[in-house]
Each structure stands twice: as structure tokens, then as C-alpha cells.
Short mmCIF file of C-alpha atoms in Angstrom, two decimals:
data_model
loop_
_atom_site.label_atom_id
_atom_site.label_comp_id
_atom_site.label_asym_id
_atom_site.label_seq_id
_atom_site.Cartn_x
_atom_site.Cartn_y
_atom_site.Cartn_z
CA MET T 271 -34.36 75.75 -25.92
CA THR T 272 -33.71 72.10 -24.57
CA VAL T 273 -30.32 71.81 -26.90
CA ARG T 274 -28.91 74.92 -25.42
CA ARG T 275 -29.36 73.33 -21.93
CA VAL T 276 -27.34 70.43 -23.16
CA LEU T 277 -24.52 72.03 -24.27
CA GLY T 278 -24.63 74.31 -21.07
CA ASP T 279 -24.58 71.08 -18.86
CA ARG T 280 -20.69 70.21 -18.07
CA THR T 281 -21.38 66.39 -17.73
CA ALA T 282 -23.27 66.44 -21.00
CA THR T 283 -20.68 68.65 -22.87
CA THR T 284 -17.88 66.21 -21.53
CA CYS T 285 -19.48 63.24 -22.74
CA LEU T 286 -19.86 64.83 -26.17
CA GLY T 287 -16.48 65.76 -26.22
CA GLY T 288 -15.20 62.23 -25.55
CA VAL T 289 -17.43 60.72 -28.33
CA LEU T 290 -16.33 63.73 -30.85
CA VAL T 291 -12.74 62.97 -30.73
CA SER T 292 -12.87 59.31 -30.75
CA GLY T 293 -15.42 59.63 -33.26
CA PHE T 294 -13.18 61.68 -35.73
CA GLY T 295 -10.18 59.08 -35.62
CA ASP T 296 -12.49 56.07 -36.09
CA SER T 297 -13.92 57.74 -38.82
CA ALA T 298 -11.05 58.39 -40.62
CA MET T 299 -9.21 54.97 -39.75
CA MET T 300 -12.58 53.09 -40.53
CA LEU T 301 -12.24 54.38 -44.17
CA VAL T 302 -8.43 54.15 -44.56
CA ALA T 303 -8.47 50.56 -43.36
CA GLY T 304 -10.47 49.72 -46.44
CA ILE T 305 -8.62 51.68 -49.23
CA TRP T 306 -5.49 50.31 -47.45
CA VAL T 307 -6.22 46.81 -48.21
CA LYS T 308 -7.44 47.80 -51.52
CA THR T 309 -4.39 49.51 -52.49
CA LEU T 310 -2.26 46.63 -50.87
CA THR T 311 -3.62 43.91 -52.62
CA GLY T 312 -6.02 45.01 -55.25
CA SER T 313 -9.00 43.15 -54.08
CA ASP T 314 -12.51 44.45 -53.50
CA SER T 315 -13.40 41.56 -51.31
CA LEU T 316 -10.63 41.92 -49.08
CA ALA T 317 -11.62 45.53 -48.55
CA ALA T 318 -14.93 44.89 -47.95
CA ALA T 319 -13.89 42.19 -45.16
CA VAL T 320 -12.51 44.82 -42.74
CA THR T 321 -15.79 45.65 -41.98
CA PHE T 322 -16.57 41.87 -41.08
CA CYS T 323 -13.65 42.32 -38.54
CA VAL T 324 -15.22 45.37 -36.95
CA TRP T 325 -18.62 43.81 -36.50
CA GLY T 326 -17.85 40.20 -35.98
CA PRO T 327 -17.29 40.81 -32.10
CA THR T 328 -21.07 41.89 -31.64
CA LEU T 329 -21.59 38.05 -32.01
CA VAL T 330 -20.60 37.76 -28.42
CA GLY T 331 -22.22 41.20 -27.35
CA PRO T 332 -24.22 39.71 -24.65
CA VAL T 333 -20.92 38.36 -22.59
CA LEU T 334 -19.27 41.59 -23.07
CA GLY T 335 -22.48 43.68 -21.82
CA THR T 336 -22.24 41.56 -18.66
CA VAL T 337 -18.73 42.76 -18.15
CA ALA T 338 -19.97 46.27 -18.55
CA ASP T 339 -22.70 45.99 -15.82
CA ARG T 340 -20.11 44.49 -13.28
CA VAL T 341 -17.91 47.07 -13.15
CA ARG T 342 -17.75 50.89 -12.96
CA ARG T 343 -18.62 52.13 -16.22
CA ARG T 344 -16.61 55.28 -15.93
CA SER T 345 -13.37 53.17 -15.46
CA LEU T 346 -14.15 50.94 -18.24
CA LEU T 347 -14.35 53.85 -20.36
CA ILE T 348 -10.90 55.30 -19.37
CA TRP T 349 -9.07 52.06 -19.48
CA THR T 350 -10.48 50.66 -22.90
CA ASN T 351 -9.92 53.86 -24.62
CA ALA T 352 -6.17 54.35 -23.38
CA ALA T 353 -5.59 50.16 -24.21
CA LEU T 354 -6.85 51.07 -28.05
CA ALA T 355 -4.42 54.29 -27.96
CA ALA T 356 -1.48 51.61 -27.25
CA LEU T 357 -2.52 49.38 -29.74
CA LEU T 358 -3.06 51.25 -33.10
CA PRO T 359 0.64 51.95 -33.58
CA VAL T 360 1.17 48.63 -34.23
CA LEU T 361 -0.10 49.21 -37.70
CA LEU T 362 2.80 51.19 -38.43
CA ALA T 363 4.18 47.48 -39.11
CA VAL T 364 2.08 47.07 -42.29
CA ARG T 365 3.91 47.40 -45.28
CA THR T 366 2.95 44.88 -47.87
CA GLY T 367 -0.19 42.72 -48.65
CA ARG T 368 1.05 39.84 -46.94
CA ASP T 369 0.76 42.28 -43.60
CA VAL T 370 -2.95 42.95 -44.00
CA TRP T 371 -3.69 40.36 -41.52
CA LEU T 372 -2.28 42.56 -38.85
CA LEU T 373 -4.99 45.45 -40.04
CA PHE T 374 -7.57 42.45 -39.71
CA ALA T 375 -6.58 41.47 -36.16
CA VAL T 376 -6.12 45.00 -34.89
CA PHE T 377 -9.63 45.94 -36.44
CA THR T 378 -11.08 42.72 -34.41
CA LEU T 379 -10.09 44.23 -31.22
CA ILE T 380 -11.16 47.95 -31.83
CA GLY T 381 -14.75 46.11 -32.70
CA ALA T 382 -14.90 44.02 -29.31
CA ALA T 383 -13.55 47.38 -27.56
CA SER T 384 -16.57 49.00 -29.18
CA VAL T 385 -19.51 46.63 -28.34
CA LEU T 386 -17.83 46.80 -24.52
CA THR T 387 -17.72 50.90 -24.50
CA ASP T 388 -21.06 50.86 -26.00
CA ALA T 389 -22.70 49.34 -23.30
CA ALA T 390 -20.87 51.04 -20.80
CA GLU T 391 -21.95 54.43 -22.20
CA ALA T 392 -25.25 53.22 -22.21
CA GLY T 393 -25.08 52.96 -18.44
CA ILE T 394 -23.08 56.43 -17.81
CA VAL T 395 -26.10 58.35 -19.80
CA THR T 396 -28.64 56.84 -17.22
CA ALA T 397 -26.73 57.97 -14.46
CA ALA T 398 -25.01 61.11 -15.71
CA ILE T 399 -27.31 63.32 -17.61
CA PRO T 400 -30.60 64.67 -16.06
CA PRO T 401 -33.74 62.68 -17.33
CA ASP T 402 -35.35 65.75 -19.08
CA LEU T 403 -32.04 66.10 -21.10
CA ARG T 404 -31.22 62.51 -22.23
CA GLY T 405 -33.19 62.80 -25.33
CA ASP T 406 -31.94 66.19 -26.74
CA PHE T 407 -28.27 64.72 -25.43
CA ASN T 408 -28.26 61.36 -27.68
CA GLY T 409 -29.66 63.28 -30.67
CA LEU T 410 -26.62 65.54 -30.40
CA ARG T 411 -24.41 62.67 -29.43
CA MET T 412 -25.60 61.03 -32.84
CA THR T 413 -25.02 64.36 -34.99
CA VAL T 414 -21.41 64.94 -33.59
CA ASN T 415 -20.64 61.00 -34.03
CA GLU T 416 -22.20 61.33 -37.44
CA ALA T 417 -20.86 64.78 -38.23
CA MET T 418 -17.13 63.01 -38.10
CA LYS T 419 -18.19 61.26 -41.62
CA LEU T 420 -18.18 64.81 -43.26
CA LEU T 421 -14.51 65.87 -41.99
CA ALA T 422 -12.53 62.82 -40.67
CA PRO T 423 -12.82 60.63 -43.85
CA LEU T 424 -11.38 63.59 -46.16
CA ALA T 425 -9.00 64.23 -43.48
CA GLY T 426 -8.04 60.29 -43.34
CA ALA T 427 -7.77 60.20 -47.19
CA GLY T 428 -5.21 63.28 -47.35
CA LEU T 429 -3.04 61.66 -44.97
CA PHE T 430 -3.24 58.35 -46.60
CA LEU T 431 -2.31 59.97 -49.94
CA ARG T 432 0.54 62.01 -48.45
CA PHE T 433 2.21 59.69 -45.57
CA GLY T 434 0.72 56.35 -45.81
CA GLY T 435 -1.82 54.56 -43.65
CA GLY T 436 0.60 54.50 -40.46
CA SER T 437 0.02 58.28 -40.17
CA VAL T 438 -4.00 57.63 -39.87
CA ALA T 439 -3.36 54.89 -37.00
CA VAL T 440 -1.18 57.49 -35.02
CA LEU T 441 -4.08 59.93 -35.47
CA ASP T 442 -6.81 57.51 -34.29
CA ALA T 443 -4.42 56.57 -31.41
CA ALA T 444 -4.27 60.21 -30.15
CA THR T 445 -8.14 61.00 -30.62
CA PHE T 446 -8.30 57.70 -28.06
CA VAL T 447 -5.86 58.92 -25.57
CA LEU T 448 -7.96 62.37 -25.81
CA ALA T 449 -11.28 60.25 -25.48
CA ALA T 450 -10.04 58.50 -22.11
CA LEU T 451 -8.74 62.17 -20.63
CA ALA T 452 -12.60 63.46 -21.44
CA PHE T 453 -14.06 60.40 -19.82
CA ALA T 454 -11.62 60.84 -16.82
CA ALA T 455 -12.70 64.44 -16.46
CA LEU T 456 -16.63 63.17 -16.17
CA ARG T 457 -18.43 64.03 -12.56
CA VAL T 458 -20.84 61.13 -12.47
CA ARG T 459 -22.16 59.37 -9.47
CA GLU T 460 -22.74 55.66 -10.39
CA ARG T 461 -24.27 53.11 -8.16
CA PRO T 462 -21.78 50.51 -7.60
CA PRO T 463 -22.16 47.24 -9.52
CA ALA T 464 -24.54 44.65 -7.96
CA PRO T 465 -23.47 41.67 -6.47
CA ALA T 466 -23.10 39.06 -9.33
CA ALA T 467 -26.12 36.41 -8.85
CA GLY T 468 -25.14 33.31 -10.60
CA GLY T 469 -22.62 32.38 -12.80
CA TRP T 470 -21.97 34.41 -16.29
CA ARG T 471 -24.29 32.66 -18.48
CA GLU T 472 -27.20 33.22 -16.17
CA GLN T 473 -26.09 37.14 -16.10
CA THR T 474 -25.96 37.14 -19.52
CA ALA T 475 -29.20 35.41 -20.18
CA GLU T 476 -31.09 37.83 -18.00
CA GLY T 477 -30.16 40.49 -20.65
CA ILE T 478 -31.51 38.45 -23.39
CA ARG T 479 -34.93 37.37 -21.52
CA HIS T 480 -35.62 41.16 -21.15
CA LEU T 481 -35.28 41.41 -24.72
CA ARG T 482 -37.16 38.94 -25.60
CA SER T 483 -40.19 39.62 -22.99
CA ASP T 484 -41.05 43.29 -24.73
CA ARG T 485 -42.91 42.55 -27.83
CA LEU T 486 -42.44 46.39 -29.08
CA LEU T 487 -38.43 46.30 -27.90
CA LEU T 488 -38.01 42.99 -29.95
CA ARG T 489 -40.02 44.06 -33.08
CA LEU T 490 -38.15 47.53 -33.20
CA VAL T 491 -34.68 45.64 -32.77
CA ALA T 492 -35.43 43.15 -35.24
CA GLY T 493 -36.38 45.94 -37.80
CA GLY T 494 -32.89 47.35 -36.97
CA ALA T 495 -31.34 43.84 -37.47
CA VAL T 496 -32.90 44.06 -40.94
CA ALA T 497 -31.59 47.54 -41.88
CA MET T 498 -27.93 46.45 -40.69
CA PHE T 499 -27.97 43.76 -42.90
CA LEU T 500 -28.88 45.31 -45.75
CA SER T 501 -26.35 48.13 -45.16
CA GLY T 502 -23.78 45.61 -44.96
CA VAL T 503 -24.38 44.16 -48.03
CA SER T 504 -24.79 47.82 -49.55
CA SER T 505 -21.54 48.88 -48.28
CA ALA T 506 -19.74 45.93 -49.68
CA ALA T 507 -20.67 47.01 -52.97
CA ILE T 508 -19.18 50.66 -52.55
CA TYR T 509 -15.83 50.15 -53.87
CA ALA T 510 -17.13 48.17 -57.00
CA MET T 511 -19.55 51.03 -57.52
CA THR T 512 -16.89 53.68 -57.39
CA ASP T 513 -14.63 51.98 -59.59
CA SER T 514 -17.22 50.49 -62.35
CA GLY T 515 -20.03 52.59 -61.78
CA LEU T 516 -18.42 56.11 -61.27
CA HIS T 517 -15.26 55.32 -62.57
CA ARG T 518 -13.49 57.25 -59.61
CA PRO T 519 -10.24 56.06 -57.66
CA PRO T 520 -10.95 54.10 -54.47
CA ALA T 521 -9.79 57.30 -52.33
CA PHE T 522 -13.42 58.79 -53.68
CA VAL T 523 -15.29 56.72 -51.56
CA ALA T 524 -14.25 59.19 -49.11
CA VAL T 525 -16.53 61.53 -50.74
CA LEU T 526 -19.06 59.60 -50.43
CA TYR T 527 -18.95 58.99 -46.74
CA ALA T 528 -18.55 62.81 -46.21
CA VAL T 529 -21.80 63.01 -48.01
CA GLN T 530 -23.50 60.36 -45.90
CA GLY T 531 -22.22 62.43 -42.96
CA SER T 532 -24.18 65.43 -44.18
CA GLY T 533 -27.15 63.47 -44.34
CA SER T 534 -26.55 61.99 -40.65
CA ILE T 535 -26.25 65.69 -39.16
CA VAL T 536 -29.39 66.11 -40.48
CA ALA T 537 -31.20 63.19 -39.03
CA GLY T 538 -29.66 63.61 -35.54
CA VAL T 539 -30.74 67.23 -35.34
CA VAL T 540 -34.49 66.37 -36.35
CA SER T 541 -35.06 62.99 -34.97
CA GLY T 542 -36.17 64.04 -31.40
CA ALA T 543 -38.77 66.38 -33.42
CA VAL T 544 -39.72 63.56 -35.78
CA MET T 545 -39.95 61.01 -33.14
CA ARG T 546 -42.14 63.20 -30.79
CA ARG T 547 -44.81 63.09 -33.54
CA LEU T 548 -44.39 59.72 -34.76
CA PRO T 549 -44.91 56.16 -33.31
CA GLU T 550 -41.48 54.24 -32.84
CA ARG T 551 -42.86 51.60 -35.72
CA VAL T 552 -43.41 54.35 -37.96
CA PHE T 553 -40.47 56.08 -37.41
CA ALA T 554 -38.24 53.09 -37.72
CA ALA T 555 -40.17 52.07 -41.14
CA THR T 556 -39.74 55.59 -42.60
CA GLY T 557 -36.09 55.64 -41.97
CA LEU T 558 -35.82 51.99 -43.87
CA MET T 559 -37.51 53.10 -46.91
CA LEU T 560 -35.38 56.26 -47.20
CA PHE T 561 -32.14 54.54 -46.56
CA THR T 562 -32.82 51.48 -48.84
CA ALA T 563 -34.35 53.78 -51.63
CA GLY T 564 -31.05 55.69 -51.48
CA ALA T 565 -28.98 52.17 -51.90
CA ALA T 566 -30.86 51.67 -54.98
CA VAL T 567 -30.81 54.45 -56.99
CA ARG T 568 -26.97 54.29 -56.42
CA ALA T 569 -27.16 51.37 -58.85
CA VAL T 570 -27.45 54.70 -61.69
CA PRO T 571 -24.20 55.13 -63.39
CA SER T 572 -24.47 59.08 -62.45
CA LEU T 573 -22.61 61.23 -59.90
CA PRO T 574 -25.54 63.66 -59.10
CA VAL T 575 -27.90 60.60 -58.46
CA CYS T 576 -25.50 58.89 -56.23
CA ILE T 577 -24.81 61.57 -54.15
CA VAL T 578 -28.65 62.06 -53.64
CA GLY T 579 -29.08 58.46 -52.92
CA THR T 580 -25.90 58.63 -50.39
CA LEU T 581 -27.65 61.82 -48.48
CA ALA T 582 -30.87 59.65 -48.18
CA ILE T 583 -28.90 56.67 -46.73
CA GLY T 584 -27.19 59.42 -44.45
CA VAL T 585 -30.93 60.64 -43.43
CA GLY T 586 -32.72 57.22 -43.09
CA LEU T 587 -30.42 54.46 -41.83
CA PRO T 588 -29.64 56.08 -38.32
CA TRP T 589 -33.31 56.73 -37.97
CA VAL T 590 -33.83 52.85 -37.81
CA ILE T 591 -31.22 52.59 -35.15
CA VAL T 592 -32.50 55.40 -32.95
CA ALA T 593 -35.92 54.09 -32.88
CA ALA T 594 -34.60 50.56 -31.71
CA PHE T 595 -32.17 51.83 -29.21
CA THR T 596 -34.59 54.48 -27.74
CA THR T 597 -36.88 51.65 -26.95
CA VAL T 598 -34.20 49.88 -25.14
CA GLN T 599 -33.34 52.43 -22.77
CA GLN T 600 -37.13 53.60 -22.16
CA ARG T 601 -38.18 50.06 -21.26
CA THR T 602 -35.00 48.69 -19.25
CA GLY T 603 -33.70 49.33 -15.46
CA PRO T 604 -30.05 50.74 -14.80
CA GLU T 605 -28.98 47.75 -13.16
CA LEU T 606 -29.72 45.50 -16.56
CA VAL T 607 -29.17 48.10 -19.38
CA GLY T 608 -25.58 47.13 -20.11
CA ARG T 609 -26.54 43.43 -20.87
CA VAL T 610 -29.80 44.70 -22.61
CA ALA T 611 -28.19 47.26 -24.90
CA ALA T 612 -25.48 44.44 -25.62
CA ALA T 613 -27.98 42.05 -26.34
CA ALA T 614 -29.69 44.62 -28.77
CA GLY T 615 -26.63 45.44 -30.36
CA THR T 616 -26.15 41.82 -30.91
CA VAL T 617 -28.84 41.39 -32.97
CA VAL T 618 -28.97 44.80 -34.59
CA PHE T 619 -25.53 44.64 -35.54
CA ALA T 620 -24.12 41.22 -35.86
CA PRO T 621 -25.68 40.59 -39.26
CA THR T 622 -23.93 43.34 -40.04
CA ALA T 623 -20.40 41.01 -39.89
CA VAL T 624 -22.63 38.47 -41.69
CA ALA T 625 -23.56 40.75 -44.48
CA ALA T 626 -20.20 42.07 -44.89
CA ALA T 627 -19.09 38.52 -45.96
CA VAL T 628 -22.45 37.88 -47.70
CA GLY T 629 -21.61 40.99 -49.58
CA ALA T 630 -18.00 40.55 -50.19
CA GLY T 631 -19.17 37.31 -52.06
CA MET T 632 -22.09 38.96 -54.17
CA VAL T 633 -19.18 41.63 -55.51
CA ALA T 634 -17.11 38.88 -56.91
CA ALA T 635 -20.25 36.65 -58.12
CA VAL T 636 -22.65 39.55 -59.39
CA ASP T 637 -22.91 42.84 -61.00
CA PHE T 638 -22.82 45.53 -58.31
CA ARG T 639 -26.08 47.01 -59.45
CA VAL T 640 -28.03 43.78 -58.78
CA GLN T 641 -26.77 43.94 -55.24
CA LEU T 642 -28.01 47.46 -54.69
CA VAL T 643 -31.27 47.20 -56.16
CA SER T 644 -31.83 43.67 -54.03
CA VAL T 645 -31.12 45.96 -51.03
CA GLY T 646 -33.88 48.65 -52.12
CA VAL T 647 -36.48 46.01 -53.03
CA ALA T 648 -35.67 43.94 -49.67
CA GLY T 649 -35.66 47.11 -47.63
CA TRP T 650 -39.46 48.37 -48.63
CA LEU T 651 -40.44 44.77 -48.19
CA ALA T 652 -39.15 45.06 -44.56
CA ALA T 653 -40.63 48.44 -43.94
CA TRP T 654 -43.96 46.98 -44.98
CA PHE T 655 -43.75 44.13 -42.55
CA LEU T 656 -42.93 46.58 -39.93
CA LEU T 657 -45.77 48.48 -40.04
CA LEU T 658 -48.11 45.37 -40.93
CA GLY T 659 -50.69 44.84 -37.98
CA ARG T 660 -50.58 46.84 -34.63
CA PRO T 661 -48.92 45.13 -31.72
CA ARG T 662 -51.53 43.78 -29.47
CA THR T 663 -52.43 46.44 -26.87
CA GLY T 664 -54.02 46.78 -23.45
CA LEU T 665 -53.21 47.34 -19.88
CA ALA T 666 -52.25 44.07 -19.15
CA GLU T 667 -49.80 43.76 -21.86
CA ALA T 668 -48.59 47.47 -20.94
CA GLU T 669 -48.07 46.26 -17.18
CA ASP T 670 -45.95 43.17 -18.40
CA VAL T 671 -43.18 45.78 -18.93
CA PRO T 672 -42.57 48.11 -15.81
CA ALA T 673 -40.95 51.49 -16.38
CA PRO T 674 -37.55 51.75 -15.16
CA ASP T 675 -36.82 53.71 -12.05
CA PRO T 676 -35.39 57.18 -13.36
CA ASP T 677 -33.04 57.92 -10.98
CA PRO T 678 -32.00 54.52 -8.99
CA VAL T 679 -29.11 56.44 -7.66
CA PRO T 680 -29.73 57.10 -3.95
CA GLY T 681 -28.75 60.90 -2.85
CA PRO T 682 -28.15 63.90 -5.27
CA ARG T 683 -27.85 63.95 -8.85
CA PRO T 684 -24.33 64.05 -10.48
CA VAL T 685 -23.00 67.48 -10.24
CA SER T 686 -23.49 69.38 -13.80
CA GLY T 687 -24.50 72.65 -14.90
CA SER T 688 -27.95 72.63 -15.48
CA GLY T 689 -28.82 70.17 -12.40
CA PRO T 690 -31.24 67.47 -12.08
CA GLY T 691 -34.34 67.38 -15.03
CA SER T 692 -37.57 68.73 -13.52
CA GLY T 693 -39.36 68.79 -16.71
CA PRO T 694 -41.35 65.77 -18.86
CA GLY T 695 -38.40 63.51 -20.92
CA SER T 696 -37.72 64.67 -24.09
CA GLY T 697 -38.03 61.11 -26.00
CA PRO T 698 -41.23 60.43 -27.75
CA GLY T 699 -44.49 60.40 -25.62
CA SER T 700 -42.91 62.19 -22.65
CA GLY T 701 -46.03 62.95 -21.02
CA PRO T 702 -49.37 64.93 -21.32
CA GLY T 703 -49.46 67.20 -24.01
CA SER T 704 -46.39 66.03 -25.74
CA GLY T 705 -48.43 65.08 -28.89
CA PRO T 706 -51.58 62.84 -30.16
CA GLU T 707 -52.50 59.97 -27.57
CA THR T 708 -51.00 56.88 -28.37
CA ASP T 709 -51.19 53.36 -26.89
CA PRO T 710 -48.82 52.15 -24.18
CA GLU T 711 -46.78 49.94 -26.34
CA THR T 712 -45.85 52.32 -29.29
CA ASP T 713 -45.48 55.28 -26.67
CA PRO T 714 -43.86 53.60 -23.50
CA GLY T 715 -42.61 57.02 -21.73
CA PRO T 716 -39.58 59.22 -21.40
CA GLY T 717 -36.09 57.79 -22.35
CA SER T 718 -33.16 58.02 -24.86
CA VAL T 719 -31.02 56.80 -27.22
CA PRO T 720 -28.20 54.90 -25.55
CA ALA T 721 -24.78 54.58 -26.81
CA ALA T 722 -25.56 52.60 -29.89
CA GLY T 723 -22.47 51.26 -32.11
CA PRO T 724 -21.13 53.47 -35.40
CA VAL T 725 -23.39 53.20 -38.02
CA PRO T 726 -21.54 52.01 -41.06
CA GLY T 727 -21.28 53.53 -44.41
CA ALA T 728 -23.75 51.95 -46.86
#
């Protein structure tokens, strides 16, 4: 069983350990930040604005991705996590509504660090995980990360109610320390960063050019951007929905995040198997329809209906993101993967920052039910456009996007429990006999899901 091989691989399990501990602290802190602001100010809009702070740094993602391609990625992961551990105790100074600016400032820095580490992790996966384990590794990575939404929000809300927001900040700082130690324990042989060719602007533009040159990649990344915009609009309504629709206190949002985490666990476990049977565009469109249908039904003021809708969000939204970032890693060489992953992250996640601002304004201007139903209608239209027409195919076009070298590092592979991958890749279309024959554009070959940014609650 391939998943068992991943868990028996020392490098893979070390990476997963770092993801697990930092994901636990982040999930707890992200939820508590909104509740904290809502409690201090009483404002739904300011509570929703925390999301804008986290996702705003994606607007400079290509620049941060260039940094990740110019340094040792393992060292970057260690020191970035250590810096965040030192930063979070600053939130102990937040006492009144006048101090919420400090929360906004810290979460903006956390957002920038997240973009930087996501780009670095995309390169680490290529260097540290054998090719035949990457697809299953990234499925488990998403499962572990999203599973934290099942436990961490409840733990964070409990700590907040008992000891206040500062205690959750200390918890998050401790998890960053553990993540830094996990990445320090990685045994990975990285290729030394290539000498910089040209200035920062030219290096950054190289990743953007690669993204624009691949039709399938560009289409899926655009689909991810639409999904994240709609997620941001839907997320902004969650406090109003909890208050006016379900008549529950703000802390009940933790229960909804836990339910969404349950759906995301299912999404991570089955995504690899589903992707082997569906073209990427169909997989992404299916996730988009499932997610936005779930958001729309939450307009119904019924707790059981809201729970079902939240589960659908948890399953559908990650599928859209997985489809986009799988294609990034399949079609990008290791020397560019940080920049391309960060550029794709900007396109996919930057709309979340805009949507958080739009959604916060909508909360103040219209009924939350209008907001949620609008998300459902827009999502199904976007899914239809994603499926409408088949990207032009043919040998000439397929040759425009050369397959990346799966093992660019000379010499032996990294030390790992299961050794170098010798079988077919575990991603979609991973070789003969992997499923029905598809065209080169919708089935580019083996690859994996890079470390994408966190999927926000919807």
C-alpha cells in the first residue's frame, strides 16, 4: 500500500510532522484571531478583516518565491519558523479594542511567512520525496493539515474562553518551534541555488512567464482563483450567519471549522484516487460545484442543513486547489518551482484578500443569505466555464511544455526509509495502465501537489 510506504519513509514522516504541529497552532490561532477581534470590538467586519491580513501578502508572492529559489530551502524553513515563534508572544500585549491593530500587523507578517514557506516546501518535496511517493505524500499532507481544523479550533476556542487570546498565541509559538526542529531534522540533499541571472525583476518574471505559457496550468490556476475569491466572500459571512441565522455565540464558529475539517480529511484521503480517474479540469469543476453548493445551502437557518453544507465545503474546496497545484509541480522544473508555485499562489490566493474586503463590506450592506446564495450561483457558472470547450490539443502544443527532470540532483537520492522511487508516479496519468487514455494537455504525467497555502474556512 503506497500510503503505508509514505508513512514508513523517514523524510516523508519528518515533513508531515512539521506540517502537523505548525498546522495545529495556525488553525487554532486563525480562528481565535477572528473571535478575539469580534469580542474586543463587536464588529463583524473587523473580525472578517483578519482574513485580509493573512492573505494580503500573496499579492507579492512572485517576489517571495524568488527568494525561496535563491537560498537553501531547508534553512529557509527552519529560520522562518523560528522567527514566527519569536514574533507571536507580542500578542500578549493585546488587551482592548484599541490594540487590535497589533493583531492585524502580526497576522500580516504571518501571511508573508506562509507564502515564503509554501514556495520553499514546493522545492523540498521535489528534492526530498521519491517520485513514486509524491502524490500520496501530498494527499497525506493535505489530510494532516486539514485534520487540524477538526481539533485545533475546538482547542483554541477552549483556551480563549478560559485564558484569553494570549494563551493561544503562546501555543502557536510553541508549534512553530516544533516545526523548526522537524525541518532541522530533515535529511535532504538540495542542489545549490543557481547563480542569479539578471535582476530581481527578471528572475521574478521568469516564473510568471512559465505560468502564462501553459494553457492547462493557466486554466486550472484561474479556476482556483475563482474558488478562493468565492471562499473569501463566503467566509466573511460566517459570523453573521452564526449570529443571525443559527442564533449561536461567536465561539460556535469553532464547531463549523471542525466540521469543515472533517470534510477536508475525506477530501485528502480520496483525492489521489479520484484524480487518477478524472481529468484535472473535471476534478476541479466537481470540487467547485460541491463547495459553492455547500456555501449556498448555509443560507437556510437550520443547523443540520448548515452542517451538511459545511461538510460539502470541506470536501469541494480543497479539490479545486489540489487540481491547480498538482499541475504546477507536474509541469515545472525544480530550478523554477519556487517562483512558479509562488506566482500560482498569488493568482489563486490573492483574490481571497480582495474577497475578504468585499465580503466584509457585503456583511454591512446586505443580508448574509444574499451573500451565500450569490456564491452558489457564481460557483456553478464558473464550473460551467471551466468545463466549456476542450483545450486545444496536439503534439505540437504538448511539446511546448517539456516535462521537468524528476531527479535533477546529481548523485544519490536523499536518505529515506523507502529509497528512491522506482515505480510509476502516483499522480494522475502516471503511466501506462493508469486509467483511460487522455490527451497530453489534460494528463501531463506524474507529479504531486506542492505545499500550497492554507485553505481558509468558507
